[in-house]
mmCIF file of C-alpha atoms and ligand atoms in Angstrom:
data_model
loop_
_atom_site.group_PDB
_atom_site.id
_atom_site.type_symbol
_atom_site.label_atom_id
_atom_site.label_comp_id
_atom_site.label_asym_id
_atom_site.label_seq_id
_atom_site.Cartn_x
_atom_site.Cartn_y
_atom_site.Cartn_z
ATOM 1 C CA MET A 1 110.240 83.537 110.438
ATOM 2 C CA ALA A 2 109.556 83.474 114.636
ATOM 3 C CA GLU A 3 111.035 81.313 116.384
ATOM 4 C CA SER A 4 109.911 79.668 119.622
ATOM 5 C CA LYS A 5 106.672 77.972 119.263
ATOM 6 C CA LYS A 6 103.553 80.145 119.450
ATOM 7 C CA ARG A 7 101.336 79.216 122.493
ATOM 8 C CA ILE A 8 97.550 80.356 120.592
ATOM 9 C CA ALA A 9 94.175 80.126 122.591
ATOM 10 C CA VAL A 10 90.862 78.953 120.597
ATOM 11 C CA ILE A 11 87.205 79.976 121.913
ATOM 12 C CA PRO A 12 85.049 79.185 119.338
ATOM 13 C CA GLY A 13 82.110 80.732 120.515
ATOM 14 C CA ASP A 14 78.335 81.682 119.962
ATOM 15 C CA GLY A 15 75.960 80.127 116.975
ATOM 16 C CA ILE A 16 78.626 79.704 113.117
ATOM 17 C CA GLY A 17 81.235 80.514 115.549
ATOM 18 C CA PRO A 18 82.407 76.949 116.066
ATOM 19 C CA GLU A 19 82.210 75.938 112.693
ATOM 20 C CA VAL A 20 84.030 78.795 110.958
ATOM 21 C CA ILE A 21 87.114 78.349 113.073
ATOM 22 C CA ARG A 22 87.125 74.809 113.258
ATOM 23 C CA GLU A 23 88.765 75.811 109.450
ATOM 24 C CA ALA A 24 90.305 78.434 110.306
ATOM 25 C CA VAL A 25 92.198 75.874 112.813
ATOM 26 C CA ALA A 26 92.918 73.331 110.294
ATOM 27 C CA VAL A 27 94.842 75.825 107.903
ATOM 28 C CA LEU A 28 96.894 76.354 110.667
ATOM 29 C CA GLU A 29 97.432 72.961 110.395
ATOM 30 C CA ARG A 30 97.849 72.370 107.247
ATOM 31 C CA VAL A 31 100.733 76.065 108.069
ATOM 32 C CA ARG A 32 102.816 73.863 110.419
ATOM 33 C CA GLU A 33 103.247 71.035 107.702
ATOM 34 C CA THR A 34 103.689 73.786 104.481
ATOM 35 C CA HIS A 35 105.373 76.386 106.597
ATOM 36 C CA GLY A 36 107.093 75.000 109.615
ATOM 37 C CA VAL A 37 104.948 77.140 112.037
ATOM 38 C CA LEU A 38 105.197 76.338 115.209
ATOM 39 C CA LEU A 39 102.516 76.380 117.361
ATOM 40 C CA GLU A 40 100.107 74.753 120.459
ATOM 41 C CA LEU A 41 97.146 75.619 119.998
ATOM 42 C CA LYS A 42 94.030 75.148 122.905
ATOM 43 C CA HIS A 43 90.429 75.583 123.162
ATOM 44 C CA PHE A 44 88.269 76.913 125.561
ATOM 45 C CA ASP A 45 84.284 77.002 125.529
ATOM 46 C CA TRP A 46 83.471 79.810 126.344
ATOM 47 C CA GLY A 47 79.963 81.005 125.164
ATOM 48 C CA ALA A 48 76.544 80.303 125.471
ATOM 49 C CA GLU A 49 76.419 77.110 126.290
ATOM 50 C CA LYS A 50 78.645 77.507 129.750
ATOM 51 C CA TYR A 51 76.634 80.801 130.419
ATOM 52 C CA LEU A 52 73.274 78.998 130.744
ATOM 53 C CA SER A 53 74.469 75.256 132.201
ATOM 54 C CA GLU A 54 77.185 76.627 134.535
ATOM 55 C CA ASP A 55 76.597 80.352 134.514
ATOM 56 C CA VAL A 56 79.870 81.404 133.868
ATOM 57 C CA THR A 57 80.859 83.385 131.349
ATOM 58 C CA LEU A 58 84.840 84.714 131.309
ATOM 59 C CA PRO A 59 86.051 82.897 134.612
ATOM 60 C CA GLU A 60 88.094 83.925 136.914
ATOM 61 C CA GLY A 61 91.296 84.474 136.404
ATOM 62 C CA ALA A 62 90.962 84.168 132.461
ATOM 63 C CA LEU A 63 92.641 87.340 131.950
ATOM 64 C CA GLU A 64 96.410 86.649 133.773
ATOM 65 C CA MET A 65 95.752 82.953 132.226
ATOM 66 C CA LEU A 66 95.749 84.473 128.472
ATOM 67 C CA SER A 67 98.401 87.005 129.454
ATOM 68 C CA ASN A 68 101.442 84.998 131.135
ATOM 69 C CA GLU A 69 100.360 81.310 129.202
ATOM 70 C CA PHE A 70 99.370 82.540 125.359
ATOM 71 C CA ASP A 71 100.656 84.630 122.667
ATOM 72 C CA ALA A 72 97.562 84.620 120.746
ATOM 73 C CA ILE A 73 93.816 83.994 120.832
ATOM 74 C CA LEU A 74 91.770 82.930 118.195
ATOM 75 C CA SER A 75 87.873 83.744 118.369
ATOM 76 C CA GLY A 76 84.496 82.838 116.629
ATOM 77 C CA ALA A 77 81.585 84.811 117.770
ATOM 78 C CA PHE A 78 79.145 85.453 120.660
ATOM 79 C CA GLY A 79 76.185 86.001 121.007
ATOM 80 C CA ASP A 80 72.908 83.386 121.409
ATOM 81 C CA PRO A 81 68.436 84.195 121.006
ATOM 82 C CA ARG A 82 68.861 82.448 124.516
ATOM 83 C CA VAL A 83 71.043 85.346 125.783
ATOM 84 C CA ALA A 84 68.389 88.272 124.985
ATOM 85 C CA SER A 85 71.364 90.275 127.727
ATOM 86 C CA ASN A 86 74.086 89.107 125.594
ATOM 87 C CA LYS A 87 75.519 89.599 129.166
ATOM 88 C CA HIS A 88 78.642 86.137 128.412
ATOM 89 C CA ALA A 89 78.528 88.267 124.834
ATOM 90 C CA GLU A 90 80.023 91.144 126.524
ATOM 91 C CA ASP A 91 81.692 89.709 129.862
ATOM 92 C CA ILE A 92 83.786 87.761 127.295
ATOM 93 C CA LEU A 93 84.357 89.304 124.654
ATOM 94 C CA MET A 94 84.070 93.388 125.721
ATOM 95 C CA GLY A 95 86.350 91.973 129.016
ATOM 96 C CA MET A 96 89.065 91.268 127.009
ATOM 97 C CA ARG A 97 89.195 93.620 124.376
ATOM 98 C CA ARG A 98 89.529 96.253 127.705
ATOM 99 C CA GLY A 99 90.959 93.850 129.835
ATOM 100 C CA LEU A 100 94.117 93.099 128.122
ATOM 101 C CA ASP A 101 94.914 96.824 126.585
ATOM 102 C CA LEU A 102 93.377 95.752 123.443
ATOM 103 C CA TYR A 103 93.628 99.034 121.793
ATOM 104 C CA ILE A 104 93.564 98.755 118.377
ATOM 105 C CA ASN A 105 91.200 97.441 116.441
ATOM 106 C CA LEU A 106 92.790 96.633 113.124
ATOM 107 C CA ARG A 107 90.509 95.874 110.376
ATOM 108 C CA PRO A 108 91.276 95.699 107.201
ATOM 109 C CA VAL A 109 89.267 96.372 103.765
ATOM 110 C CA ARG A 110 90.462 94.923 100.606
ATOM 111 C CA LEU A 111 88.598 93.601 97.857
ATOM 112 C CA MET A 112 90.297 90.054 97.181
ATOM 113 C CA ALA A 113 88.195 89.535 93.223
ATOM 114 C CA GLU A 114 86.067 92.175 90.866
ATOM 115 C CA HIS A 115 83.155 89.997 90.902
ATOM 116 C CA LEU A 116 82.903 90.181 95.189
ATOM 117 C CA THR A 117 81.804 93.557 95.110
ATOM 118 C CA PRO A 118 78.537 95.291 94.557
ATOM 119 C CA LEU A 119 80.120 98.293 93.722
ATOM 120 C CA ARG A 120 79.761 98.731 90.153
ATOM 121 C CA ASP A 121 83.207 99.119 87.840
ATOM 122 C CA ARG A 122 85.628 98.973 90.769
ATOM 123 C CA LYS A 123 88.322 96.987 90.274
ATOM 124 C CA VAL A 124 90.677 95.087 93.274
ATOM 125 C CA GLU A 125 93.183 98.282 93.538
ATOM 126 C CA ASP A 126 90.318 100.715 93.745
ATOM 127 C CA ILE A 127 89.329 99.211 97.247
ATOM 128 C CA ASP A 128 92.526 98.029 99.872
ATOM 129 C CA PHE A 129 92.274 100.097 102.680
ATOM 130 C CA VAL A 130 92.609 99.590 106.927
ATOM 131 C CA VAL A 131 90.550 100.808 109.910
ATOM 132 C CA PHE A 132 91.847 100.974 112.936
ATOM 133 C CA ARG A 133 89.584 101.827 114.752
ATOM 134 C CA GLU A 134 89.455 102.574 118.978
ATOM 135 C CA ASN A 135 88.673 99.867 120.824
ATOM 136 C CA THR A 136 88.835 100.334 124.613
ATOM 137 C CA GLU A 137 86.901 103.570 125.242
ATOM 138 C CA GLY A 138 84.301 106.124 123.366
ATOM 139 C CA ALA A 139 81.260 104.358 123.757
ATOM 140 C CA TYR A 140 81.640 100.542 124.911
ATOM 141 C CA CYS A 141 83.086 102.125 128.310
ATOM 142 C CA GLY A 142 79.763 100.601 129.994
ATOM 143 C CA ALA A 143 79.337 104.160 132.030
ATOM 144 C CA GLY A 144 75.900 105.567 131.787
ATOM 145 C CA GLY A 145 71.799 104.531 133.812
ATOM 146 C CA PHE A 146 68.396 105.413 134.077
ATOM 147 C CA LEU A 147 66.770 107.734 136.137
ATOM 148 C CA LYS A 148 62.337 107.062 136.687
ATOM 149 C CA LYS A 149 62.974 103.454 135.024
ATOM 150 C CA GLY A 150 59.420 102.550 133.467
ATOM 151 C CA THR A 151 57.788 105.587 134.026
ATOM 152 C CA PRO A 152 56.929 108.223 131.218
ATOM 153 C CA ASP A 153 59.588 110.373 132.396
ATOM 154 C CA GLU A 154 62.618 108.058 132.845
ATOM 155 C CA ILE A 155 65.982 109.522 130.895
ATOM 156 C CA ALA A 156 68.204 106.799 130.184
ATOM 157 C CA THR A 157 71.947 108.184 129.863
ATOM 158 C CA GLN A 158 74.799 107.018 127.305
ATOM 159 C CA GLU A 159 77.989 107.886 128.028
ATOM 160 C CA GLU A 160 81.067 108.055 126.028
ATOM 161 C CA PHE A 161 85.051 108.703 126.715
ATOM 162 C CA ASN A 162 87.952 109.910 124.983
ATOM 163 C CA THR A 163 90.366 109.988 126.970
ATOM 164 C CA ARG A 164 93.670 111.740 125.993
ATOM 165 C CA ARG A 165 95.633 108.727 126.854
ATOM 166 C CA GLY A 166 93.693 105.910 124.299
ATOM 167 C CA VAL A 167 92.712 108.866 121.533
ATOM 168 C CA GLU A 168 96.328 109.763 121.408
ATOM 169 C CA ARG A 169 98.115 105.678 120.647
ATOM 170 C CA ILE A 170 95.536 104.702 117.974
ATOM 171 C CA ILE A 171 95.779 107.845 116.394
ATOM 172 C CA VAL A 172 99.951 107.657 116.547
ATOM 173 C CA ALA A 173 99.247 103.295 115.528
ATOM 174 C CA ALA A 174 97.823 104.547 112.399
ATOM 175 C CA PHE A 175 100.020 106.777 111.119
ATOM 176 C CA GLU A 176 102.838 103.834 112.340
ATOM 177 C CA TYR A 177 101.354 101.598 110.125
ATOM 178 C CA ALA A 178 100.639 104.255 107.419
ATOM 179 C CA ARG A 179 104.205 104.616 107.155
ATOM 180 C CA ALA A 180 105.446 100.837 107.575
ATOM 181 C CA HIS A 181 102.903 99.929 105.180
ATOM 182 C CA ASN A 182 104.361 102.244 102.135
ATOM 183 C CA ARG A 183 100.602 103.863 102.708
ATOM 184 C CA LYS A 184 99.991 107.608 101.982
ATOM 185 C CA ARG A 185 97.909 109.373 103.844
ATOM 186 C CA VAL A 186 95.582 109.133 107.260
ATOM 187 C CA THR A 187 91.811 109.894 107.292
ATOM 188 C CA MET A 188 89.829 111.136 110.269
ATOM 189 C CA ALA A 189 86.960 110.319 110.689
ATOM 190 C CA ASP A 190 84.256 112.441 113.623
ATOM 191 C CA LYS A 191 81.169 114.187 114.444
ATOM 192 C CA SER A 192 82.834 117.213 116.464
ATOM 193 C CA ASN A 193 80.924 119.214 114.474
ATOM 194 C CA VAL A 194 77.855 117.854 116.554
ATOM 195 C CA GLN A 195 79.915 116.469 119.351
ATOM 196 C CA ARG A 196 81.902 119.218 120.839
ATOM 197 C CA PHE A 197 83.776 117.536 124.306
ATOM 198 C CA GLY A 198 85.104 113.860 122.622
ATOM 199 C CA GLY A 199 85.154 115.786 118.275
ATOM 200 C CA ASP A 200 87.646 118.493 119.935
ATOM 201 C CA LEU A 201 89.785 116.221 121.404
ATOM 202 C CA TRP A 202 89.983 114.245 118.546
ATOM 203 C CA GLN A 203 90.960 116.995 116.385
ATOM 204 C CA ARG A 204 93.962 118.622 117.839
ATOM 205 C CA VAL A 205 95.338 115.608 118.953
ATOM 206 C CA PHE A 206 94.899 114.018 115.354
ATOM 207 C CA LYS A 207 96.593 117.623 114.273
ATOM 208 C CA GLU A 208 99.601 116.854 116.742
ATOM 209 C CA VAL A 209 100.269 113.796 115.977
ATOM 210 C CA ALA A 210 99.917 113.899 112.139
ATOM 211 C CA ALA A 211 102.819 117.423 112.443
ATOM 212 C CA ARG A 212 104.852 114.566 113.778
ATOM 213 C CA TYR A 213 104.084 112.685 110.567
ATOM 214 C CA PRO A 214 105.352 115.128 106.873
ATOM 215 C CA ASP A 215 105.550 112.096 105.237
ATOM 216 C CA ILE A 216 102.108 111.053 105.912
ATOM 217 C CA GLU A 217 98.934 113.280 104.089
ATOM 218 C CA ALA A 218 96.147 113.199 107.371
ATOM 219 C CA ASN A 219 92.956 114.951 106.214
ATOM 220 C CA HIS A 220 89.887 114.801 108.277
ATOM 221 C CA GLN A 221 86.232 113.919 107.139
ATOM 222 C CA TYR A 222 83.194 114.280 108.879
ATOM 223 C CA ALA A 223 81.597 110.378 109.974
ATOM 224 C CA ASP A 224 78.213 110.644 108.217
ATOM 225 C CA ALA A 225 79.656 111.953 104.907
ATOM 226 C CA MET A 226 82.214 109.399 104.829
ATOM 227 C CA THR A 227 79.771 107.126 104.916
ATOM 228 C CA MET A 228 78.980 108.258 101.314
ATOM 229 C CA TYR A 229 82.739 108.062 100.433
ATOM 230 C CA MET A 230 83.473 105.346 101.595
ATOM 231 C CA VAL A 231 80.514 103.914 98.982
ATOM 232 C CA LEU A 232 81.163 106.663 96.121
ATOM 233 C CA ASN A 233 85.353 106.993 95.809
ATOM 234 C CA PRO A 234 86.602 104.181 98.221
ATOM 235 C CA ALA A 235 90.064 104.734 95.863
ATOM 236 C CA GLN A 236 90.730 107.881 98.347
ATOM 237 C CA TYR A 237 90.924 105.409 101.645
ATOM 238 C CA ASP A 238 94.549 104.114 102.700
ATOM 239 C CA VAL A 239 94.841 104.566 106.420
ATOM 240 C CA ILE A 240 90.910 105.204 107.936
ATOM 241 C CA VAL A 241 91.228 106.153 111.939
ATOM 242 C CA THR A 242 87.795 106.809 114.344
ATOM 243 C CA ASN A 243 86.942 105.803 117.328
ATOM 244 C CA ASN A 244 84.895 102.790 119.057
ATOM 245 C CA LEU A 245 81.533 103.099 117.145
ATOM 246 C CA PHE A 246 81.899 105.182 113.876
ATOM 247 C CA GLY A 247 84.678 102.452 114.163
ATOM 248 C CA ASP A 248 82.285 99.076 114.462
ATOM 249 C CA ILE A 249 79.951 100.780 111.738
ATOM 250 C CA MET A 250 82.289 102.239 109.572
ATOM 251 C CA THR A 251 84.278 98.418 109.464
ATOM 252 C CA ASP A 252 80.727 96.785 108.288
ATOM 253 C CA LEU A 253 79.978 98.853 105.415
ATOM 254 C CA GLY A 254 84.068 97.702 104.267
ATOM 255 C CA ALA A 255 83.109 94.191 105.179
ATOM 256 C CA ALA A 256 79.984 95.036 102.719
ATOM 257 C CA LEU A 257 82.677 97.051 99.734
ATOM 258 C CA GLN A 258 85.013 93.891 100.082
ATOM 259 C CA GLY A 259 82.205 90.884 99.332
ATOM 260 C CA GLY A 260 80.715 90.403 102.703
ATOM 261 C CA LEU A 261 81.020 89.869 106.434
ATOM 262 C CA GLY A 262 81.151 86.199 105.868
ATOM 263 C CA LEU A 263 85.256 88.307 104.152
ATOM 264 C CA ALA A 264 86.221 89.819 106.862
ATOM 265 C CA SER A 265 88.996 89.896 108.961
ATOM 266 C CA SER A 266 90.126 91.739 112.338
ATOM 267 C CA GLY A 267 93.031 92.122 114.496
ATOM 268 C CA ASN A 268 91.956 93.082 118.908
ATOM 269 C CA ILE A 269 95.678 93.432 118.956
ATOM 270 C CA HIS A 270 98.259 96.181 122.046
ATOM 271 C CA PRO A 271 101.698 95.472 120.354
ATOM 272 C CA GLY A 272 103.768 93.471 122.109
ATOM 273 C CA ARG A 273 101.118 91.368 123.857
ATOM 274 C CA VAL A 274 98.110 88.097 123.684
ATOM 275 C CA SER A 275 95.921 89.541 121.280
ATOM 276 C CA LEU A 276 92.777 88.267 119.429
ATOM 277 C CA PHE A 277 91.437 88.044 116.359
ATOM 278 C CA GLU A 278 88.248 86.951 115.418
ATOM 279 C CA PRO A 279 86.260 87.504 112.348
ATOM 280 C CA VAL A 280 83.958 90.884 112.106
ATOM 281 C CA HIS A 281 81.234 88.683 111.845
ATOM 282 C CA GLY A 282 78.879 87.695 114.487
ATOM 283 C CA SER A 283 76.943 84.678 115.306
ATOM 284 C CA ALA A 284 74.860 84.804 113.214
ATOM 285 C CA PRO A 285 72.824 82.109 114.712
ATOM 286 C CA PRO A 286 70.318 81.596 111.099
ATOM 287 C CA LEU A 287 72.485 79.961 109.827
ATOM 288 C CA ALA A 288 74.247 77.946 112.764
ATOM 289 C CA GLY A 289 74.346 74.034 112.855
ATOM 290 C CA LYS A 290 73.739 74.110 108.114
ATOM 291 C CA GLY A 291 77.789 74.285 106.865
ATOM 292 C CA VAL A 292 76.483 76.964 104.909
ATOM 293 C CA ALA A 293 78.508 79.470 106.200
ATOM 294 C CA ASN A 294 81.618 81.404 104.878
ATOM 295 C CA PRO A 295 84.844 79.709 106.603
ATOM 296 C CA ILE A 296 86.835 83.320 104.587
ATOM 297 C CA GLY A 297 87.144 85.657 107.383
ATOM 298 C CA SER A 298 88.248 83.173 109.941
ATOM 299 C CA ILE A 299 91.052 82.093 107.765
ATOM 300 C CA LEU A 300 91.505 85.378 106.720
ATOM 301 C CA THR A 301 91.700 86.194 110.471
ATOM 302 C CA ALA A 302 93.688 83.007 111.434
ATOM 303 C CA ALA A 303 96.024 84.783 108.511
ATOM 304 C CA MET A 304 96.916 87.844 110.047
ATOM 305 C CA MET A 305 97.701 86.429 113.216
ATOM 306 C CA LEU A 306 100.219 84.059 111.295
ATOM 307 C CA GLU A 307 101.957 87.909 110.765
ATOM 308 C CA TYR A 308 100.866 88.600 114.268
ATOM 309 C CA LEU A 309 103.082 86.401 115.877
ATOM 310 C CA GLY A 310 105.968 86.327 112.803
ATOM 311 C CA TYR A 311 104.960 84.080 110.732
ATOM 312 C CA ASP A 312 105.195 86.165 107.224
ATOM 313 C CA ALA A 313 104.940 83.625 103.875
ATOM 314 C CA ALA A 314 102.475 81.076 106.417
ATOM 315 C CA SER A 315 100.181 84.520 106.646
ATOM 316 C CA ARG A 316 100.610 85.429 102.726
ATOM 317 C CA ALA A 317 100.854 81.807 101.627
ATOM 318 C CA VAL A 318 97.208 81.977 103.672
ATOM 319 C CA GLU A 319 96.023 85.188 101.775
ATOM 320 C CA GLU A 320 96.965 84.037 98.283
ATOM 321 C CA ALA A 321 94.951 80.167 98.632
ATOM 322 C CA VAL A 322 91.915 82.167 99.423
ATOM 323 C CA ARG A 323 92.263 84.505 96.997
ATOM 324 C CA GLN A 324 93.282 81.865 94.185
ATOM 325 C CA SER A 325 89.569 80.188 95.953
ATOM 326 C CA ILE A 326 87.717 82.603 95.547
ATOM 327 C CA LEU A 327 88.843 83.498 91.387
ATOM 328 C CA GLU A 328 88.278 79.369 91.144
ATOM 329 C CA ARG A 329 84.525 80.615 92.829
ATOM 330 C CA GLU A 330 85.333 77.056 95.098
ATOM 331 C CA THR A 331 83.645 79.635 97.935
ATOM 332 C CA THR A 332 80.380 78.834 99.397
ATOM 333 C CA ARG A 333 76.695 80.008 98.869
ATOM 334 C CA ASP A 334 77.694 83.884 100.315
ATOM 335 C CA LEU A 335 79.638 84.265 97.632
ATOM 336 C CA GLY A 336 77.535 82.690 94.768
ATOM 337 C CA GLY A 337 79.230 79.624 94.879
ATOM 338 C CA THR A 338 77.399 76.007 96.039
ATOM 339 C CA LEU A 339 80.372 74.475 98.943
ATOM 340 C CA SER A 340 79.421 73.815 101.807
ATOM 341 C CA THR A 341 81.470 75.482 104.715
ATOM 342 C CA ALA A 342 83.463 72.391 105.137
ATOM 343 C CA GLU A 343 84.538 71.679 101.850
ATOM 344 C CA ALA A 344 85.691 75.547 101.424
ATOM 345 C CA GLY A 345 87.785 75.440 104.130
ATOM 346 C CA ALA A 346 89.263 72.303 102.452
ATOM 347 C CA ALA A 347 89.437 73.887 98.982
ATOM 348 C CA ILE A 348 91.739 77.034 100.363
ATOM 349 C CA ARG A 349 93.879 73.954 102.200
ATOM 350 C CA ALA A 350 94.775 72.030 98.922
ATOM 351 C CA ARG A 351 95.952 75.513 98.057
ATOM 352 C CA ILE A 352 98.639 76.080 100.391
ATOM 353 C CA GLN A 353 101.880 75.258 98.532
ATOM 354 C CA ASN A 354 104.900 73.808 100.092
ATOM 355 C CA GLN A 355 107.491 76.370 100.866
HETATM 356 P P1 NAD B 401 75.640 88.562 111.510
HETATM 357 O O1 NAD B 401 77.541 89.076 111.633
HETATM 358 O O2 NAD B 401 76.067 87.645 112.569
HETATM 359 O O3 NAD B 401 74.731 88.241 110.535
HETATM 360 C C1 NAD B 401 74.638 89.988 110.296
HETATM 361 C C2 NAD B 401 74.608 88.913 108.605
HETATM 362 O O4 NAD B 401 76.100 88.410 108.145
HETATM 363 C C3 NAD B 401 73.562 88.042 108.148
HETATM 364 O O5 NAD B 401 73.196 87.910 107.508
HETATM 365 C C4 NAD B 401 74.487 86.419 108.374
HETATM 366 O O6 NAD B 401 73.897 85.346 108.291
HETATM 367 C C5 NAD B 401 75.554 86.847 106.685
HETATM 368 N N1 NAD B 401 77.063 86.039 107.819
HETATM 369 C C6 NAD B 401 77.215 86.661 109.201
HETATM 370 N N2 NAD B 401 78.491 85.599 109.097
HETATM 371 C C7 NAD B 401 79.067 85.106 108.007
HETATM 372 C C8 NAD B 401 79.856 83.894 107.205
HETATM 373 N N3 NAD B 401 80.325 83.535 108.300
HETATM 374 N N4 NAD B 401 78.945 83.383 106.118
HETATM 375 C C9 NAD B 401 77.828 83.675 106.026
HETATM 376 N N5 NAD B 401 76.947 84.260 106.163
HETATM 377 C C10 NAD B 401 77.327 85.803 107.161
HETATM 378 O O7 NAD B 401 75.539 89.510 113.095
HETATM 379 P P2 NAD B 401 73.740 90.294 113.988
HETATM 380 O O8 NAD B 401 72.948 89.045 112.819
HETATM 381 O O9 NAD B 401 73.474 91.790 113.535
HETATM 382 O O10 NAD B 401 73.927 89.522 115.109
HETATM 383 C C11 NAD B 401 74.191 88.351 115.047
HETATM 384 C C12 NAD B 401 74.189 87.529 117.111
HETATM 385 O O11 NAD B 401 76.354 87.784 116.817
HETATM 386 C C13 NAD B 401 74.550 88.793 117.400
HETATM 387 O O12 NAD B 401 73.711 88.400 119.173
HETATM 388 C C14 NAD B 401 75.219 89.525 117.934
HETATM 389 O O13 NAD B 401 75.324 90.841 118.761
HETATM 390 C C15 NAD B 401 76.620 89.226 117.465
HETATM 391 N N6 NAD B 401 77.871 89.069 117.374
HETATM 392 C C16 NAD B 401 78.791 88.571 117.840
HETATM 393 C C17 NAD B 401 80.094 90.003 116.921
HETATM 394 C C18 NAD B 401 80.889 88.226 118.292
HETATM 395 O O14 NAD B 401 80.980 88.122 118.251
HETATM 396 N N7 NAD B 401 82.724 89.529 117.192
HETATM 397 C C19 NAD B 401 80.212 90.519 116.087
HETATM 398 C C20 NAD B 401 79.943 90.777 115.816
HETATM 399 C C21 NAD B 401 77.154 90.454 116.069
HETATM 400 C C1 IPM B 402 81.588 94.166 116.191
HETATM 401 C C2 IPM B 402 80.722 93.261 116.623
HETATM 402 C C3 IPM B 402 81.089 93.718 118.778
HETATM 403 C C4 IPM B 402 81.239 95.567 118.564
HETATM 404 C C5 IPM B 402 79.523 93.500 119.177
HETATM 405 C C6 IPM B 402 78.952 92.037 119.298
HETATM 406 C C7 IPM B 402 79.587 93.968 120.923
HETATM 407 O O1 IPM B 402 79.982 94.142 116.005
HETATM 408 O O2 IPM B 402 82.955 93.763 116.739
HETATM 409 O O3 IPM B 402 82.555 94.610 115.657
HETATM 410 O O4 IPM B 402 80.248 96.107 118.563
HETATM 411 O O5 IPM B 402 82.440 95.144 118.578
HETATM 412 MN MN1 MN B 403 80.428 95.180 114.644
#
C-alpha cells in the first residue's frame, strides 16, 4: 500500500462529466474509510462553462501546477454543443496528454458479465485484453493546414508524426505490461500496407523490441482486419499496441464488446509522473442533467487510478463491487437496469467491503 497521502486533481468537465465524476469521487471517499486510502482531492472547474464566461481553457501555469502539486488527475469529459470549435477540449485534454507527456493511453477491454456483450455465446474469459494506445503523436499532433481555403481548389493537409522515440516507448510499455501481468501475446496494429513511412517505422521498431522479449509472442495485424477479428475472435488478444488514431477507434469498439461506452475506463500514463485518468466516453450532451448516465466507466477509472497510486487492494475491492452490482442488475438503463446515476453509484459503494 502507498504510505503517503496522494494528491488528486479532479476535473469534472462538461455534460455528464460532473454527474459521473461525483460518483467516482464518492467511491474514493468510501475507500478512504474501508481501506485507509490516503487521498486529498482538489476540484477544478475547467471546461466549456469557464471558456464561455472567462475565455479560459487550460489556465496558464496549469501543467506546472499539476506536475508539481499532484500525483494524479481524475477527469470527466470535455465537449459542449455551444463550443462548435471544440477549442476548450483540445486545449485542456490534448494539452494535458501532450503537455504532461502522457504517452501511454491504457484502455482495458474486459467483459465483467456475459450478458453485457452484444456478441453471441461469449464467456467473460473470451473478452479480456488491454489496448496500449500511443497518446502523444500520430494523427493527433495538430499539424497541417489549408491552401486556397474556401475555393474549389482547396487543399487541406493533416499530418501524422511518428517519432522513433515515441513508437519505441509505447511498444516497450506494451511488452513490459505483458511480462508483468503474465500476458502471453502482444499484437501490433498498423496500416503499413498503405502508410509506407510511418508503418515502416512501426514494423521495424516492433520487430526489434519483440526480439528483446522472447518469452512473449509478438504478432501483427492490419488495423482494418483487427476491427473484424475483434468482433469475430476477441479471445485471441492479450495486449494490443497501436497508434493514437487506430487506438481511439479500436477502443470504442472495445467498449462496445464489454457492454458499452458507459463502462469503459482509461489511464493516460507516464510512469512515475502525474498521470490522467478518465472514462473513455465523452460528455454525452443529450444525457446531461438527466441522472441517467452510467457512472461505472468513471468508477472503474478511479479504480485504475488507485492501482497506479499503489492502492491495489482498494482498487480490486472497487472492481469487485462493480462486478457484483452488474451481476445483481443494480445498474443504469444502458445496461438494462432502472437505477439513476446516483443510485447506481450508491449500490456500488454499498458493496465495497471493509478490508
Ligand atoms: P459520447 O461518448 O459522449 O457518446 C456516445 C454514445 O454513448 C451516446 O449514445 C451516449 O449517450 C453514450 N454514452 C456515453 N457515455 C455514457 C454513459 N456514461 N452512460 C450511458 N451512455 C453513455 O461521444 P459523442 O457523442 O461522440 O461525443 C459527445 C461529445 O463528447 C463531443 O463533444 C466529443 O468531442 C466529446 N468527447 C469527449 C471525450 C473526452 O473528453 N475524453 C471523449 C469522447 C468524446
Ligand atoms: C477519446 C476521445 C478523444 C480522442 C477526443 C474527445 C479528442 O475520443 O478520449 O477517446 O480522440 O482521443
Ligand atoms: Mn475516443
